[in-house]
Structures are given as C-alpha cells and as structure tokens.
Tab-separated table of C-alpha atoms and ligand atoms in Angstrom:
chain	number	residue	atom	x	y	z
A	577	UNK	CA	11.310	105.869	-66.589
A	578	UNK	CA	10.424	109.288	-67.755
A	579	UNK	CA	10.755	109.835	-71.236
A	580	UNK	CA	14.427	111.815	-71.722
A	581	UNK	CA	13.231	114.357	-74.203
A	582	UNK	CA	10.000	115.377	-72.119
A	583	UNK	CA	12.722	115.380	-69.123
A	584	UNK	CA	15.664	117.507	-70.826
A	585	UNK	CA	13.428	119.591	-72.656
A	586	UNK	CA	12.073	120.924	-69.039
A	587	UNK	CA	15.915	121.322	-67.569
A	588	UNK	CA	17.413	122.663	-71.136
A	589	UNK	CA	17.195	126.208	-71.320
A	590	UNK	CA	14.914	127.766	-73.802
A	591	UNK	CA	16.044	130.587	-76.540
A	592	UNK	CA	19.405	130.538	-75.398
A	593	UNK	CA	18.488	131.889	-71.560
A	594	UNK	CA	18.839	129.242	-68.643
A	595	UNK	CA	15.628	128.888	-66.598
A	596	UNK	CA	15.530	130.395	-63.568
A	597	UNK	CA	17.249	127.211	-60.802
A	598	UNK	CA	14.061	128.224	-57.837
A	599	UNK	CA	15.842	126.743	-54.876
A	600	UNK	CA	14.259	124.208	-51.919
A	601	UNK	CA	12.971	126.851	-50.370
A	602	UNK	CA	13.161	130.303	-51.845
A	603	UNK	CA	11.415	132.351	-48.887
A	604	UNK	CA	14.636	132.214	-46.624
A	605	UNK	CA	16.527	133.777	-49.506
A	606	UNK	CA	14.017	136.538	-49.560
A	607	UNK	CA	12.656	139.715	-47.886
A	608	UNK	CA	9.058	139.759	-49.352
A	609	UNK	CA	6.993	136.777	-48.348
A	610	UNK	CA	6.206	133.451	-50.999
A	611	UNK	CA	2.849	134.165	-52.675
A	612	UNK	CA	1.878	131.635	-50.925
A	613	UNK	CA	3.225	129.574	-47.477
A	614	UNK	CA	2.314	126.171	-45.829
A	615	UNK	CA	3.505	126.141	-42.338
A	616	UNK	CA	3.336	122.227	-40.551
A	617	UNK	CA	-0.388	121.767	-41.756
A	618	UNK	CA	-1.720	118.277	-41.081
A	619	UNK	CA	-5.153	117.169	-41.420
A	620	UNK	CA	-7.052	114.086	-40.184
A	621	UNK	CA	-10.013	112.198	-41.306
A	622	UNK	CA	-10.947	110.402	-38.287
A	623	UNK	CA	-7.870	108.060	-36.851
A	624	UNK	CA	-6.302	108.906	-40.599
A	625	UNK	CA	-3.701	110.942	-40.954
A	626	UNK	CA	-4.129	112.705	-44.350
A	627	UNK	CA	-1.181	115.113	-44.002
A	628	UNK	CA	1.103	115.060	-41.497
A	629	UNK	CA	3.246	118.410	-41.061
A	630	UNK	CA	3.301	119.376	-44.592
A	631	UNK	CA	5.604	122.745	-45.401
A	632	UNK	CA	5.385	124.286	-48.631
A	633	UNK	CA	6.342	127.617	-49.918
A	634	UNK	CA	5.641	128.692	-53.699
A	635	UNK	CA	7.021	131.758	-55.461
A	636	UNK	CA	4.725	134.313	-57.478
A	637	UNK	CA	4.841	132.487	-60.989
A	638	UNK	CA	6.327	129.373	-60.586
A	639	UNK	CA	4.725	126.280	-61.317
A	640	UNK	CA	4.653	123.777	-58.349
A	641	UNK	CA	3.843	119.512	-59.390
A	642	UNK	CA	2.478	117.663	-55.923
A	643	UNK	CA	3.333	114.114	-56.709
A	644	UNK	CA	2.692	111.058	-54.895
A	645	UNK	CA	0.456	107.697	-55.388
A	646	UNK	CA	-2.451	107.141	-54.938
A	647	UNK	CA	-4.248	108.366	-50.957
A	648	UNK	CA	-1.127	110.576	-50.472
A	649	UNK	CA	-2.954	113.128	-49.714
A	650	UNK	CA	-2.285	115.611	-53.009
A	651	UNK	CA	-6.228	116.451	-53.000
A	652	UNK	CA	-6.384	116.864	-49.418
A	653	UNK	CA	-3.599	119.246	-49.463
A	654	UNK	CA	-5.033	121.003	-52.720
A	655	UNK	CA	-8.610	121.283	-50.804
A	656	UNK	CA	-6.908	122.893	-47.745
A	657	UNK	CA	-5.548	125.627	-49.776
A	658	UNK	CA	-8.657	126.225	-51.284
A	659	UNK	CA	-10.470	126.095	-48.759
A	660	UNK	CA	-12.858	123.403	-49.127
A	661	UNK	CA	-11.124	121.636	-46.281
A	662	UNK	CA	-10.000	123.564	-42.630
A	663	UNK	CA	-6.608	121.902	-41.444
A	664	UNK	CA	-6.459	120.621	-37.642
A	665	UNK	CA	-3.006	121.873	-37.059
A	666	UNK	CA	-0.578	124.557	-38.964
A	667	UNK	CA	-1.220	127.512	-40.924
A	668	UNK	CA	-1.610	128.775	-44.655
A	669	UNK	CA	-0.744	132.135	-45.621
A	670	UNK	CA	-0.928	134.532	-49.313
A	671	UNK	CA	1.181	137.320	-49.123
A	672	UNK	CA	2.059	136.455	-45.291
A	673	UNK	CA	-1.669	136.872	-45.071
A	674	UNK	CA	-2.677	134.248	-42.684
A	675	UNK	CA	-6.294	132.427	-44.507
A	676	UNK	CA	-6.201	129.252	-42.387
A	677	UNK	CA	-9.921	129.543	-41.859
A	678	UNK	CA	-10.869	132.200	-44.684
A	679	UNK	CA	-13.898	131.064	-46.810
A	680	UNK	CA	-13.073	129.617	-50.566
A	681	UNK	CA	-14.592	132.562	-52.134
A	682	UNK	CA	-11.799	135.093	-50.191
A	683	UNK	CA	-9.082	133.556	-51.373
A	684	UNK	CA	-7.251	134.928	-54.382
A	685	UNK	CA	-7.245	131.722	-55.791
A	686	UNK	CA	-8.905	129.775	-58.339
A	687	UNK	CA	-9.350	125.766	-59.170
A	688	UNK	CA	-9.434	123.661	-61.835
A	689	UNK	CA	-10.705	119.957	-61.688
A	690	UNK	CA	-10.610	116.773	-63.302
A	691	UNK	CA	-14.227	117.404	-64.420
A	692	UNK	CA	-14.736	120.009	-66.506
A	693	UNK	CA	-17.415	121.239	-64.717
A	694	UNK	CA	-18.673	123.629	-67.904
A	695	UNK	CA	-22.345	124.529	-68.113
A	696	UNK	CA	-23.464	122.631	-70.843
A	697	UNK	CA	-26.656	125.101	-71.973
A	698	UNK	CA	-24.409	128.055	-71.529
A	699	UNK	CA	-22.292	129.034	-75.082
A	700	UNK	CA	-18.590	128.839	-74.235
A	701	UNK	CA	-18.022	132.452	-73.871
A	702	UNK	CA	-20.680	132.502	-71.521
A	703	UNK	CA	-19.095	129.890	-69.697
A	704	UNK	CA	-16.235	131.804	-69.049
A	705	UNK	CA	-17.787	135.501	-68.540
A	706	UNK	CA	-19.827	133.560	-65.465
A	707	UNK	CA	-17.575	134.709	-62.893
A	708	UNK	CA	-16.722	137.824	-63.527
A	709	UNK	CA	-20.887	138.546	-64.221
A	710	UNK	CA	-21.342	137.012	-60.673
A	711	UNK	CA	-18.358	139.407	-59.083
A	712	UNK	CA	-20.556	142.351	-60.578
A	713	UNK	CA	-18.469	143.128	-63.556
A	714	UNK	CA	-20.800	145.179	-66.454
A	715	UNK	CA	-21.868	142.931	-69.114
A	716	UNK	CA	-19.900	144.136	-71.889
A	717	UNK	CA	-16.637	144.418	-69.816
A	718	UNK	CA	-17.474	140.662	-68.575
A	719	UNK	CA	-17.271	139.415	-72.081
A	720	UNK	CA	-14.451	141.627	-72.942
A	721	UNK	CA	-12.869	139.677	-69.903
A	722	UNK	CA	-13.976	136.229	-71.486
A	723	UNK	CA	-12.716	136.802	-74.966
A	724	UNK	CA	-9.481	137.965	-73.702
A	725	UNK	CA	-9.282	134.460	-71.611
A	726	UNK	CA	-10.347	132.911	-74.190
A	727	UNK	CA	-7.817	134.110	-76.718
A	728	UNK	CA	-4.850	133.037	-73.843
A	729	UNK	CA	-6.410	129.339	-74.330
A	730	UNK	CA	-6.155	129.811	-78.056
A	731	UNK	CA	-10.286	129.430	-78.533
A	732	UNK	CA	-10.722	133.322	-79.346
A	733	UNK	CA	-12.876	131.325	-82.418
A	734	UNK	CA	-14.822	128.958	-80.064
A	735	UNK	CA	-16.929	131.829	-77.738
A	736	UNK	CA	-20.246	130.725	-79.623
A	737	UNK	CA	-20.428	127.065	-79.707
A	738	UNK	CA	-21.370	124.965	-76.866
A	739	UNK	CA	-19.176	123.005	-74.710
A	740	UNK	CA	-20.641	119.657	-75.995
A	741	UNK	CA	-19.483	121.128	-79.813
A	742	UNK	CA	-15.962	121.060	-78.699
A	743	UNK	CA	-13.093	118.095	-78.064
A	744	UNK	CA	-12.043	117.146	-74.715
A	745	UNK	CA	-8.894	119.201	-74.761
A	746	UNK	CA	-10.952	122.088	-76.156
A	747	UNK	CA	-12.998	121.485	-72.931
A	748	UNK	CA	-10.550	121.491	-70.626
A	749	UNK	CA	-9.287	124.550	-72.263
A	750	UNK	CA	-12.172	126.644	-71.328
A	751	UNK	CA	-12.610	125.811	-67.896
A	752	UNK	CA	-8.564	127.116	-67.753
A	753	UNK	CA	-10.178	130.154	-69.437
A	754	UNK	CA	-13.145	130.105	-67.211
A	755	UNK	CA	-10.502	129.850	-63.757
A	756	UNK	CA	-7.899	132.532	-64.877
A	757	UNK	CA	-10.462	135.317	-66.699
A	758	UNK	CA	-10.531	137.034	-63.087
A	759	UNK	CA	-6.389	136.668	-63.175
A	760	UNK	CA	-6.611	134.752	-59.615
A	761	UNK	CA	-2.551	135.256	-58.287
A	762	UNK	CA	-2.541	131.284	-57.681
A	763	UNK	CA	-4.202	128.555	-59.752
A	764	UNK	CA	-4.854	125.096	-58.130
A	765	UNK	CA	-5.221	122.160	-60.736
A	766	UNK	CA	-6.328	118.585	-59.427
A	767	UNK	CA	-5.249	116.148	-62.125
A	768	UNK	CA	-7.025	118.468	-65.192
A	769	UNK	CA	-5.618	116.481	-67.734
A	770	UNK	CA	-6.421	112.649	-66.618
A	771	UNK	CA	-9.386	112.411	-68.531
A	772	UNK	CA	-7.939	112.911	-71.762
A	773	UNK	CA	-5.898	110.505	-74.185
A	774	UNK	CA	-2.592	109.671	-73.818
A	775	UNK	CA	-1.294	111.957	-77.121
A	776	UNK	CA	-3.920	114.890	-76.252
A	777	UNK	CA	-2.581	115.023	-72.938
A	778	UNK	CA	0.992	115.325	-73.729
A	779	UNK	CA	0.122	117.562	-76.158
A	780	UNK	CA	-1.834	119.593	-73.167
A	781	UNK	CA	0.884	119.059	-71.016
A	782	UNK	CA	3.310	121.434	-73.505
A	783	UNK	CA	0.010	124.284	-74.472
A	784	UNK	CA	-0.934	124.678	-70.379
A	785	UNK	CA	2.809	124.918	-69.366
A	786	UNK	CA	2.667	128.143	-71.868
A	787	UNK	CA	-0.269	129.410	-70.863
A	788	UNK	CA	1.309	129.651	-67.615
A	789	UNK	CA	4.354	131.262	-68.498
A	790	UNK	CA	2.423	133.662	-70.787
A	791	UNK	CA	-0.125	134.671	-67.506
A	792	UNK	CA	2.432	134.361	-64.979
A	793	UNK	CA	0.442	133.215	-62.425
A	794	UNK	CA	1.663	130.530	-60.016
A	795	UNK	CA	-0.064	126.955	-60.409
A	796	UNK	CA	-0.254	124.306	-57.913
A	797	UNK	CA	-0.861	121.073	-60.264
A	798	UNK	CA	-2.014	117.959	-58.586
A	799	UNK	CA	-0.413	114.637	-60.512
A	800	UNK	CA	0.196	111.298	-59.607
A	801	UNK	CA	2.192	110.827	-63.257
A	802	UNK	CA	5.855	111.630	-62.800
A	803	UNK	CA	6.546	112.176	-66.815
A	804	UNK	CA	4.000	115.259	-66.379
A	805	UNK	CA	5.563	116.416	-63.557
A	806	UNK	CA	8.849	116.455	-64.623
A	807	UNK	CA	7.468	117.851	-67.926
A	808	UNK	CA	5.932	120.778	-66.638
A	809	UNK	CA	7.187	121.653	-62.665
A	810	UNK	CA	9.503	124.081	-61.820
A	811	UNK	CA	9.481	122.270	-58.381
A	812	UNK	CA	7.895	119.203	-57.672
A	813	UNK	CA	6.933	118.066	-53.961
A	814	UNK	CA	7.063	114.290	-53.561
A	815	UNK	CA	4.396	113.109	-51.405
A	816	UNK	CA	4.212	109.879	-49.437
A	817	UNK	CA	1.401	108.556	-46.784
A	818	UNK	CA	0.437	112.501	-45.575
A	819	UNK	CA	3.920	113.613	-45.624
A	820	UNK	CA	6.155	115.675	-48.315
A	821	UNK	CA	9.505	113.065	-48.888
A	822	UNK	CA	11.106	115.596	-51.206
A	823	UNK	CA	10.783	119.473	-52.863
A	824	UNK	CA	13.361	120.139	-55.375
A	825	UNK	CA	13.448	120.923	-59.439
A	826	UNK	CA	12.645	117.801	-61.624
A	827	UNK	CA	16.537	117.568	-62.450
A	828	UNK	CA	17.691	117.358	-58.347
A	829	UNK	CA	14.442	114.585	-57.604
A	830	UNK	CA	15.842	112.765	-60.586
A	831	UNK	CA	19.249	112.924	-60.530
A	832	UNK	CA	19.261	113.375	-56.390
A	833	UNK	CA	16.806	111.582	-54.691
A	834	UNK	CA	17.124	112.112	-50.753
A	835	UNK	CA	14.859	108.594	-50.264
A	836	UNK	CA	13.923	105.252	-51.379
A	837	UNK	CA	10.705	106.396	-52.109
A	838	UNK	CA	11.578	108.965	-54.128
A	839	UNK	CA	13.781	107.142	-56.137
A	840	UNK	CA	11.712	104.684	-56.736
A	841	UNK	CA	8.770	106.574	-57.616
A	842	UNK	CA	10.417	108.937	-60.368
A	843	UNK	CA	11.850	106.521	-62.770
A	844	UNK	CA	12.868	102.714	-62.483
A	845	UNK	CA	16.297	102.918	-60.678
A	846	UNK	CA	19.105	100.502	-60.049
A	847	UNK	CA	19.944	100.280	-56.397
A	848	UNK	CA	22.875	98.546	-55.493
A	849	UNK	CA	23.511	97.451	-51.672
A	850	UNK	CA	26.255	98.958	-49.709
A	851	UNK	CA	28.423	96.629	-47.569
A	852	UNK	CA	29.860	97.090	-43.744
A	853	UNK	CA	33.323	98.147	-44.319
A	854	UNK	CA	34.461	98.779	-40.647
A	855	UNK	CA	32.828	101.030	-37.488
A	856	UNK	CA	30.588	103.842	-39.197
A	857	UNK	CA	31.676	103.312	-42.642
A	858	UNK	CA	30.422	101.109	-45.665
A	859	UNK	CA	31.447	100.781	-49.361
A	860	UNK	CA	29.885	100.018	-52.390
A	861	UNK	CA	32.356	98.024	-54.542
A	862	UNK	CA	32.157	98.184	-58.496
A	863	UNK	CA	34.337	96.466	-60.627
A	864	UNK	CA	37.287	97.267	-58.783
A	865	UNK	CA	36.141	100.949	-57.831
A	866	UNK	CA	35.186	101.418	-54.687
A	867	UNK	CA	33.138	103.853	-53.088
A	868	UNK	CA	33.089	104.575	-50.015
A	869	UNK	CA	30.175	105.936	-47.829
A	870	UNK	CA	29.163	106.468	-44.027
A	871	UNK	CA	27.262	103.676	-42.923
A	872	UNK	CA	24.040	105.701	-42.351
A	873	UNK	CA	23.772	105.228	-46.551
A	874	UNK	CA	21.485	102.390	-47.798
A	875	UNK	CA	22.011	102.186	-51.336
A	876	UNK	CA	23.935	103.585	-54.037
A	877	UNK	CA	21.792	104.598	-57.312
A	878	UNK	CA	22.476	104.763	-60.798
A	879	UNK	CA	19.937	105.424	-63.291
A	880	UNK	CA	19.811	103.008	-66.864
A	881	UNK	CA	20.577	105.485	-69.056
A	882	UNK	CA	23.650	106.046	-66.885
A	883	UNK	CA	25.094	102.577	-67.667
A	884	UNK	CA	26.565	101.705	-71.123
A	885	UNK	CA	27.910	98.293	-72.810
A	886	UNK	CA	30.878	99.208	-73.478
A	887	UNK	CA	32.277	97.879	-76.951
A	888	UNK	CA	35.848	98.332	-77.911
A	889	UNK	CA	38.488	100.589	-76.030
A	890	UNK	CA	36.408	101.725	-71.995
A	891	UNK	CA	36.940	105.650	-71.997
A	892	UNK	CA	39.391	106.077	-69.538
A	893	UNK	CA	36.845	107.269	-66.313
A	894	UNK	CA	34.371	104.412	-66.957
A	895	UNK	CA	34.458	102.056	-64.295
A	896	UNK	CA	33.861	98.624	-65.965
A	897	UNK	CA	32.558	95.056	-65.172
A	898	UNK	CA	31.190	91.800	-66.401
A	899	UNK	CA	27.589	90.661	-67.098
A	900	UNK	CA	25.265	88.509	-68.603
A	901	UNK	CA	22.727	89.632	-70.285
A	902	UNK	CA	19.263	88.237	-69.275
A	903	UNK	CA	16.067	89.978	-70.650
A	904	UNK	CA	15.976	92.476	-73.531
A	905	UNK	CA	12.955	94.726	-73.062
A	906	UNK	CA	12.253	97.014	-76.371
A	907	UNK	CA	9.215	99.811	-75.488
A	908	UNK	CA	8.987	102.429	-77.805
A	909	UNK	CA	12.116	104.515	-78.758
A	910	UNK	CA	14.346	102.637	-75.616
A	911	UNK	CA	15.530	99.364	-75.086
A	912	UNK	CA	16.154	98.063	-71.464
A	913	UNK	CA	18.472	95.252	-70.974
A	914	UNK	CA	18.503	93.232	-67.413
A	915	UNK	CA	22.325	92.350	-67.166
A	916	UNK	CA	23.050	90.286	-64.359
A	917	UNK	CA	26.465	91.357	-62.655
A	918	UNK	CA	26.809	88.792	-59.871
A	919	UNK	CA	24.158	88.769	-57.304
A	920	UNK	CA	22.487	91.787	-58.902
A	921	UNK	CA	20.868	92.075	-62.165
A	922	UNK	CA	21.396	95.805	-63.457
A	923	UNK	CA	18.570	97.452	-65.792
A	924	UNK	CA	20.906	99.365	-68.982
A	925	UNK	CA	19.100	101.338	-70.663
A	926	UNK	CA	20.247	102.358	-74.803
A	927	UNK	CA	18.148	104.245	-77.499
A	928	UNK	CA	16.751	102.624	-80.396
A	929	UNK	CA	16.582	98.780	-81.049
A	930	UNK	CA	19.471	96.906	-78.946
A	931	UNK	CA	22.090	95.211	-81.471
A	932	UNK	CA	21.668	91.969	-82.973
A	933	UNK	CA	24.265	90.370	-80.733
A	934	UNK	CA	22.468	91.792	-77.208
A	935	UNK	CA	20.256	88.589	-76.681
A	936	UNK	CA	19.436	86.923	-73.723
A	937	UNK	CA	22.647	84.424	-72.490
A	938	UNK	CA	25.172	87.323	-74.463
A	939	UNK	CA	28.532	87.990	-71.934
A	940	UNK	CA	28.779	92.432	-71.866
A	941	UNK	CA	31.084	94.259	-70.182
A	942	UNK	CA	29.297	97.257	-68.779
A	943	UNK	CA	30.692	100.875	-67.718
A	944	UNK	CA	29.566	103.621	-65.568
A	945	UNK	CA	31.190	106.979	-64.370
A	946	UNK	CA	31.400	107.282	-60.865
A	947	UNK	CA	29.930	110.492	-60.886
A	948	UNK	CA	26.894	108.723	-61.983
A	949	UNK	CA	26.139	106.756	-58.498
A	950	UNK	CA	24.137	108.977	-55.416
A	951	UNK	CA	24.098	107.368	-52.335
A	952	UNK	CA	20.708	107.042	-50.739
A	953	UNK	CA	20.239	107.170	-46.792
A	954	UNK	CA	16.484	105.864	-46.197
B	1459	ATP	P1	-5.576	110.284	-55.580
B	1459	ATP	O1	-4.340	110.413	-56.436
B	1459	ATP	O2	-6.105	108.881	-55.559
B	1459	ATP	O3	-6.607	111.323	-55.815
B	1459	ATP	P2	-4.608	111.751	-53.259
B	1459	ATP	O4	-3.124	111.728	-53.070
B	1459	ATP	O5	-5.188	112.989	-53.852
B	1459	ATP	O6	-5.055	110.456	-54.043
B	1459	ATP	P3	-6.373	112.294	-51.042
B	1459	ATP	O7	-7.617	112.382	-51.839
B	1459	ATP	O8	-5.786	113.562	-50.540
B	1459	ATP	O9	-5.241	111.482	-51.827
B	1459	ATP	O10	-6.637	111.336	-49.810
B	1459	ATP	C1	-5.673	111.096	-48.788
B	1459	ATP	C2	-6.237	110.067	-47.815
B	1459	ATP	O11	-7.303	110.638	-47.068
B	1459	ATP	C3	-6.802	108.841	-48.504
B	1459	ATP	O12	-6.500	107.709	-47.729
B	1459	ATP	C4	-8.303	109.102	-48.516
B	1459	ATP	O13	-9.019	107.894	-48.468
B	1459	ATP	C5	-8.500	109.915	-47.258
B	1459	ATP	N1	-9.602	110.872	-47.406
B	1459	ATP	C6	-9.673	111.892	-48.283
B	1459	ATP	N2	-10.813	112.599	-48.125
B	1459	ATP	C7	-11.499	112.007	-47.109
B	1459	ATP	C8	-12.738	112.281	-46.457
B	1459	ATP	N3	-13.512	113.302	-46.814
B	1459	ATP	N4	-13.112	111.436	-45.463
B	1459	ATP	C9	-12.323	110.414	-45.074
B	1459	ATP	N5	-11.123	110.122	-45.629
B	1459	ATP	C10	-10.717	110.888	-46.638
C-alpha cells in the first residue's frame, strides 16, 4: 500500500495554492500542441510485442511516472522517445514536430539512467561542462553553464572533486546536472534512483521532484515502484504487457482504478464480488446496503484505510457488518487486520499499533461509507 503521507503530501496543495488537476489528456483541451505526443506507437522484438498502440501526450513541465512490472515495456517506450529504438507502427512528435525517425542527438531531449554513467577521471564540473564543450560552447561559458547546473543540484561546492569522492545520491545528482546543463525541454529518467538505499532514495525522491519544479522542464520518469510514482507524478501511465491500462493523477489511479490490474498494482485492495441480480444488472450487497451496478462491473473496491472497526455509536452514513478477526499484521507506522466477513476476508487497515483487544479469533463490527466502494469493469 503506498505510504499515506508520501501519497497526500503529492495531492495536498502546497503554500496554500492547489496544484494544478492536468487532465487525461490535456491536448484536446488545447490549441498549442503537448510538448510532446505519442500517437498508437507499438514496437516488436521479433514475435514480441513490446508496445502495443501506446498514446501518450505530456504537457511542457509536468512530470509524467510510466509504471508497470517488470517487461512492460517502460524502457522500450523510454528508448523510442529517445531515439535509441525506431517504432514499427505510430508516430512521436515535440512541438507537433513529427521525430519518428530523427537521430537521438536531434531531439531536444536528454536521458538519465540507472547507471550513472559519470567519467570517473574527469572532476565533477567537468563532468557536467562535457556537453555543452562538445555542442561548441566557449570554455569559460561551458563551465559557467556547469556551475549553474550544478548549483540547481545543490553541489555548487562539489565542481572539484571526483565522482568516486562523492555518495551515491551525490552521484546521481550530477549526472541530473550533467542532463539538464543544456536545459533539454524534456528529460527522460529510466529508474535513476534504483540503485540507491531505501532512505537516500526517498529522500531523492522529494530533492529531484524540486529540481523539477524549480527548472520546469517536463520529465518522463521510468518506475516500476508505485510509492515513487505516486510521490512524485503529476500523471502516471499504468503499463501492462506493451499496453498503457490507465493515465490519470496519482489521486484518480488510486482512488479510481478503471482495471483489475490497476488496482491491484497501486496498493493492496479489497475486491469484493458482485452478484447477478436480474437481466443486465448485478449488486454488491453490504451489510444490508446494497449497491447496485450494471452487470458489465466485476468487482467493487474499497481500499483498507477506507474500512474502520467501529467501536461504540456507527456514525450515521457508515454502513456496518460483522467479522472475525483473523491475522493482525503490524509493518511500520500501520497495522493491517484480515477480518473475515463471511466468505470474504477484508484487509482494515488503522495507524499505529492495533488495540490490545484486536487479536486473532476477536468478533468486530466493521463500517465503511458507501462513497468509499468504485466499481471495477475488467
Ligand atoms: P524493467 O522494469 O524490467 O526494466 P520494462 O517495463 O522496462 O521492464 P522493457 O525493457 O521495455 O520492459 O521490455 C519489454 C519487453 O521487451 C520485455 O519482455 C523484454 O524482454 C523485451 N525486450 C526489450 N528489449 C529487447 C531487445 N532489444 N530484444 C528483444 N527483446 C527485448
């Protein structure tokens, strides 16, 4: 499940202004084309279908997570838009400039890998002034260039050392500097943070989604951790077997999944069966509330944190039932009880330790708000 501060922190608004809600697909609201556009690309490696009809349209500045297990085809996808890789069908387009089959070096476009790729004889400011020197710029304005990038990745201090002088993070912070010193108008980053520690890289996670408001460039962020996404995305595009299952803000893929999949793969859900409840229609029947759906729904969802043990007076919209509790999982800050409720056992998740009396065997009575359940059609 992610973690609800990293989650609310990314949907709360900061210093009192909302964030910006980018919708599905803010091109059709638009006159001026995305910065950048992914029209029905698909791309095969022999009888493998890497991506299969992938659309995609990102904004000038906003920060886009592609999400998706492992072989979903994130990298594949990532390497088309760089360049590295020519799709067999479907087009890509900056600025409604059509680059399909442009060369890596003509797109204005930069990447950032796993590996930090840094050249390890070269002093860090070197490192970064590389480019630029290679484009042609002067010397002096190079460098100029290469502090200035380096001051964004707070390592204005660090232009002299060497890259092996410096921590991972450090690292991984100057080949950001080194990718964004020639202010590219989209930066693509495949997993750049999965070789660091679990603490460093939330900590990352928070200093590169700044950096990134502070340049205003748009990144592309390749993840297969849905905490990061939903920590950092303005959108996030689920991905599953070649295909894109789901684009929306972390808050409509949580709260609104429009698959299994989806549900499944951002957080541990509850999904509770619907039942036939005459031609066309079927129900979902909680604790004497009933809702009703058409029959082309599979599953209702509610999330853990959604359902409560209620003790003492229900609120008056809770919708309430019996259970038995039968595991009591404590990870960190949450506790997640497994309360069977019939022939499903329900997954409640609470803050802090659970109470004395919530042991296995204990009889609950749980509550939900209606609200709370989205129906699911695949
Ligand atoms: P991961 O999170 O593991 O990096 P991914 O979502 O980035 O996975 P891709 O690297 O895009 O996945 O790979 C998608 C599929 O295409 C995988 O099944 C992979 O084995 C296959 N694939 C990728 N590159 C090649 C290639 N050059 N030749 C053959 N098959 C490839």
């Amino acid at each position: 499940m992610p973690g609800r501060r990293t989650l609310w922190r990314n949907l709360l608004p900061r210093n009192g202004r909302p964030r910006p809600a980018p919708s599905a697909s803010p091109a059709r609201t638009r006159s001026v084309p995305p910065l950048l556009t992914i029209e029905a690309v698909s791309k095969r490696f022999a009888a493998h279908h890497a991506l299969r009809d992938v659309d995609l349209t990102v904004d000038s500045g906003e920060f886009i997570a592609l999400l998706g297990p492992s072989g979903c085809g994130k990298t594949t996808l990532l390497r088309c838009i760089a360049g590295f890789l020519t799709p067999d069908e479907g087009r890509i387009l900056i600025d409604g400039e059509d680059i399909t089959r442009a060369p890596p070096y003509r797109r204005p476009l930069n990447t950032v890998f796993q590996s930090y790729a840094l050249f390890p004889h070269m002093s860090v400011a070197d490192n970064v002034a590389y480019g630029p020197r290679r484009a042609g710029v002067g010397r002096t304005e190079a460098q100029n260039r290469a502090r200035e990038a380096l001051a964004l990745v707070g390592l204005e201090e660090m232009g002299g050392r060497l890259p092996r002088a410096l921590s991972g993070g450090q690292q991984q912070r100057v080949a950001l500097a080194r990718a964004i010193v020639n202010r590219p108008k989209l930066l693509l980053l495949d997993e750049p943070l999965s070789a660091l520690d679990l603490k460093l890289r939330r900590r990352m996670q928070i200093e590169l989604k700044h950096i990134q408001e502070k340049l205003g460039i748009a990144f592309v962020f390749v993840t297969h951790d849905q905490e990061e996404a939903m920590a950092m995305a303005d959108r996030i595009v689920v991905m599953n077997a070649g295909r894109v299952e789901q684009t929306g803000t972390p808050a409509a893929i949580y709260r609104a999944p429009t698959t299994r999949f989806v549900a499944e793969f951002v957080g541990e859900p509850n999904l509770l069966p619907l039942s036939p409840a005459g031609p066309g229609r079927a129900r979902l029947a909680i604790g004497g509330f009933e809702l009703p759906a058409a029959a082309a729904m599979r599953c209702a969802m509610v999330r853990p944190e959604d359902i409560v043990i209620v003790e003492g007076m229900p609120a008056a919209d809770l919708v309430t039932f019996p259970g038995v509790i039968e595991e009591v999982l404590a990870i960190g800050p949450t506790t997640t009880l497994f309360v069977r409720c019939g022939e499903v056992v329900l997954k409640v998740a609470r803050l802090g330790m659970s109470g004395a009396d919530l042991t296995p065997g204990s009889a609950v009575t749980l509550g939900l708000r209606p609200a709370a359940l989205h129906l699911i059609a695949e």
